[in-house]
Tab-separated table of C-alpha atoms in Angstrom:
chain	number	residue	atom	x	y	z
A	1	MET	CA	-34.396	11.652	13.113
A	2	MET	CA	-31.136	9.882	13.760
A	3	LYS	CA	-27.828	11.785	13.476
A	4	PRO	CA	-25.430	10.141	10.993
A	5	ARG	CA	-22.428	8.529	12.649
A	6	ARG	CA	-18.980	9.682	11.578
A	7	LEU	CA	-17.019	6.726	10.500
A	8	ASP	CA	-13.425	6.731	11.734
A	9	PRO	CA	-11.207	3.763	10.955
A	10	ALA	CA	-9.029	4.672	13.972
A	11	GLN	CA	-11.936	3.941	16.314
A	12	GLY	CA	-12.061	0.367	17.677
A	13	ASN	CA	-15.813	-0.065	17.005
A	14	PHE	CA	-15.453	0.527	13.330
A	15	GLN	CA	-16.714	-2.587	11.667
A	16	LEU	CA	-14.252	-3.303	8.949
A	17	PRO	CA	-11.569	-5.975	8.804
A	18	LEU	CA	-8.280	-4.911	10.227
A	19	GLY	CA	-6.490	-4.958	6.804
A	20	ASP	CA	-9.228	-2.721	5.239
A	21	ARG	CA	-8.892	-0.244	8.120
A	22	GLY	CA	-5.077	-0.310	7.671
A	23	GLU	CA	-5.476	0.529	3.996
A	24	MET	CA	-7.808	3.442	4.700
A	25	ILE	CA	-5.248	4.837	7.295
A	26	ALA	CA	-2.414	4.302	4.845
A	27	TRP	CA	-4.200	6.166	1.962
A	28	ASN	CA	-4.578	9.193	4.142
A	29	TYR	CA	-1.100	8.994	5.486
A	30	LEU	CA	0.353	8.831	1.969
A	31	ILE	CA	-1.753	11.838	0.849
A	32	GLN	CA	-0.524	13.838	3.767
A	33	ARG	CA	3.054	13.093	2.665
A	34	GLY	CA	2.637	14.404	-0.763
A	35	TYR	CA	1.736	11.261	-2.649
A	36	ARG	CA	-1.011	11.508	-5.335
A	37	LEU	CA	-2.929	8.174	-5.393
A	38	LEU	CA	-3.349	6.829	-8.904
A	39	GLU	CA	-4.880	3.523	-8.015
A	40	LYS	CA	-6.120	1.672	-4.947
A	41	ASN	CA	-6.318	-2.006	-5.001
A	42	TYR	CA	-5.268	-2.225	-8.600
A	43	ARG	CA	-6.064	-5.595	-10.130
A	44	CYS	CA	-4.983	-7.348	-13.240
A	45	ARG	CA	-4.627	-10.942	-14.202
A	46	ILE	CA	-1.354	-11.253	-12.363
A	47	GLY	CA	-2.778	-10.137	-8.985
A	48	GLU	CA	-3.282	-7.021	-6.928
A	49	VAL	CA	-1.195	-4.209	-5.594
A	50	ASP	CA	-2.537	-2.260	-2.701
A	51	VAL	CA	-1.605	1.342	-3.868
A	52	ILE	CA	-0.095	2.920	-6.934
A	53	ALA	CA	0.841	6.505	-6.262
A	54	LYS	CA	2.984	9.278	-7.670
A	55	LYS	CA	5.421	11.462	-5.774
A	56	GLY	CA	7.195	13.930	-7.837
A	57	LYS	CA	8.216	12.051	-11.054
A	58	ARG	CA	8.433	8.670	-9.271
A	59	ILE	CA	5.687	6.035	-9.440
A	60	ALA	CA	5.537	4.023	-6.211
A	61	PHE	CA	4.038	0.570	-5.966
A	62	ILE	CA	3.022	0.307	-2.323
A	63	GLU	CA	2.096	-2.717	-0.271
A	64	VAL	CA	0.159	-1.987	2.894
A	65	LYS	CA	0.612	-4.483	5.726
A	66	THR	CA	-1.419	-4.154	8.943
A	67	ARG	CA	-0.907	-6.226	12.070
A	68	SER	CA	-2.246	-6.011	15.617
A	69	SER	CA	0.982	-7.310	17.095
A	70	ASP	CA	4.517	-8.424	16.188
A	71	ARG	CA	3.782	-12.006	17.216
A	72	TYR	CA	4.534	-13.242	13.728
A	73	GLY	CA	7.070	-10.548	12.804
A	74	THR	CA	6.681	-6.943	11.742
A	75	PRO	CA	4.274	-6.076	8.950
A	76	SER	CA	7.062	-5.304	6.531
A	77	GLU	CA	8.629	-8.766	7.105
A	78	ALA	CA	5.586	-10.198	5.309
A	79	VAL	CA	6.737	-8.622	2.116
A	80	HIS	CA	9.085	-11.530	1.360
A	81	ALA	CA	10.955	-12.332	-1.910
A	82	GLN	CA	8.012	-14.022	-3.526
A	83	LYS	CA	5.741	-11.023	-2.891
A	84	GLN	CA	8.505	-8.686	-4.111
A	85	LYS	CA	8.679	-10.556	-7.350
A	86	LYS	CA	4.913	-10.453	-7.777
A	87	MET	CA	4.898	-6.707	-7.170
A	88	ALA	CA	7.595	-6.275	-9.818
A	89	ARG	CA	5.541	-8.232	-12.327
A	90	LEU	CA	2.440	-6.135	-11.393
A	91	ALA	CA	4.432	-2.940	-11.882
A	92	GLU	CA	5.643	-4.039	-15.287
A	93	TRP	CA	2.044	-4.902	-16.334
A	94	TYR	CA	0.735	-1.517	-15.069
A	95	LEU	CA	3.462	0.508	-16.829
A	96	LYS	CA	2.878	-1.311	-20.055
A	97	GLU	CA	-0.928	-0.947	-19.799
A	98	LYS	CA	-0.704	2.820	-19.096
A	99	LYS	CA	2.119	3.197	-21.661
A	100	ILE	CA	4.406	4.752	-19.096
A	101	ILE	CA	8.033	4.680	-20.402
A	102	GLN	CA	11.137	5.372	-18.352
A	103	ALA	CA	9.493	6.656	-15.211
A	104	PRO	CA	11.433	6.218	-11.994
A	105	VAL	CA	9.781	3.393	-9.994
A	106	SER	CA	9.963	2.504	-6.289
A	107	PHE	CA	8.617	-0.294	-4.334
A	108	ASP	CA	7.379	0.935	-0.873
A	109	VAL	CA	5.733	-0.605	2.101
A	110	VAL	CA	3.404	1.057	4.635
A	111	GLU	CA	3.408	-0.699	8.009
A	112	VAL	CA	0.298	-0.204	10.212
A	113	LYS	CA	0.560	-1.615	13.709
A	114	TRP	CA	-2.858	-1.401	15.310
A	115	ASP	CA	-2.701	-1.746	19.083
A	116	LEU	CA	-5.562	-1.113	21.606
A	117	LYS	CA	-5.263	2.634	21.304
A	118	SER	CA	-4.464	3.803	17.826
A	119	PRO	CA	-2.539	2.870	14.778
A	120	GLN	CA	1.258	3.431	14.383
A	121	ILE	CA	2.162	4.086	10.776
A	122	ARG	CA	5.605	3.727	9.136
A	123	LEU	CA	6.406	4.331	5.519
A	124	ILE	CA	9.413	2.424	4.145
A	125	GLU	CA	10.354	4.161	0.853
A	126	ASN	CA	12.380	1.959	-1.520
A	127	ALA	CA	11.747	-1.080	0.704
A	128	PHE	CA	13.363	-3.233	-2.048
A	129	SER	CA	14.745	-2.653	-5.438
A	130	LEU	CA	15.188	-4.743	-8.601
A	131	ASP	CA	17.802	-4.956	-11.228
A	132	GLU	CA	17.069	-2.059	-13.702
A	133	SER	CA	17.148	-4.464	-16.620
A	134	PHE	CA	13.809	-5.812	-15.243
A	135	PHE	CA	11.994	-2.818	-16.760
């Protein structure tokens, strides 16, 4: 009988795309830092947000960006103005759908840089903000 293999996304031979591995690592990282995951890969007609989590009373809408190098910029630089606006619209949709009123909201980014050895993870809380009249 064959012994089951333990799947570890930090191992280079794990057969998932880099972005999926980065999201798995980010979920665990967030949980270790006191976030309670509410949604993973939340989808609606507007689009998708990688993670919606709660920390204290704050609801965080989190984009996870994974890169193997900084050749095209840091992972967080990929969360440009257009992506920020889309995340804001997704947040508004989610809050209305769940009937959440006047909850503090943040937009966070988890950067995962995956070199040859192991992932380096950085959480950027409040990576950007919007005018409060948006909500």
